[in-house]
C-alpha cells in the first residue's frame, strides 16, 4: 500500500539552490517490451555519468537474468534488456522533483510471465555529487519519531480503506481478508505491525523508500 504524506519539509540537505538536471528519455523496444528510462545531462559531466550509471544499475541489474553488456551505451543496454524473452517487460518514469540540486524520480517497472504485474520504485539524487539520498538526508525527524508518525498515518489510511470496502462489499469475506492481510485491530482501530505482534503483523514502514515533490516528502 502506497502512502503519500507530508512528513517534513526538506531540511539543510538541499545543496546548491537552483541547480536542475536536463532529463532525457532513452527508449528501447522488442518482443512486447517497451523501455523508457531517464538519463540526465549536467554541466558537471562526471556527476551526470555517475547518476546515469546508477539509474541503469537500479533498473536493469536486479530485473534481468541474462547478461547485459554493461560496456555499451545506455541506449544499447536498454535495447538489449528490451529484446530479452522474459520477464522484465517495461519501464517508464515520472520526474517528481527537479530543483534545488535534487532530482527525485518515480520508476514504474512492468513484468510479464505467467501473469502481469507492476512495481513502483523511487530514487532521489543529489545533483552536486550524484549520491543517492536516504530519507535521513532530507528530513529533520529522528528515525524513531518518523516511524511513529508513519505508523499513525498508515492506521488512519487503513481505517479509510476498510470503511470504503465495508461500504462497497458489506460485512463480507473481502473485508475480513483485508483486515487480516493488513494486520488491522478493530478494537484499537490501528494496524498491528510485525515488530509488536506475537504473530505475523503488517510490514514495518521502510524509511528508505521515499520520493520528493515540491510540496512534500512522499512515502
Phi, psi and omega in degrees: 000126181267139178240140177239105192226143169275102183259335177187156174280145175306136186262210186294351182292349179287110180265159169046073183304139175099338182291129177231158175259149168270114186258126178238161183254126170260127185246151173211141180227151176166137174052044178082001181259144175226118182246126174230104188246136178285144169223150188243155172235135178223162173300322176276097186294328181295318178294317179300316180296322178297313179299316182294321176296319181292326176295316178299315180296321182295322185271313191272310188305314183284350190245354185240123180281320182284149181293141176246139179286098185285355175274350180284168177292162176306317180298320179294318180296320179294318179296321177298316180295321182290337183275353183287155183290319190206148001228358178282110193249357179174161174208140168219169189218164174227133174277114181271326181209134176211077181193163177058032180065022176237134175235117181240128186235144169254128181248122179255113185256136183241142182228140181222111175222241174296332175211166183259138171208165181236155176221142179248133179233157178228149178211139182231131184245148165273115185286349175280329187238340186084004182287140173280125185273150172256167181299325180297337179284340191238356176233156184268347182293145168290149184307319182294317179294319180295319178299320179296320178295321179293320177302314179297320179294320179297318179297318179295318179295320181294322177300319178295317182295318181291320178298320179292320179296320178296322178292325182281320189246350185077189180280079190242177176297330179297315179293318179298320179294321178298316179299318183291315184295328183255015174063039184276127176260107184295333182289314181267350184055047178220155171282133175266120183270155186303323182296333183260350187263144173289328174250186182299138177229192181291154179292136179296142178304135179269111185283355178255358175262097186208168172213170180237142168236172179299338184254342193202163165268126184257129183232000000 
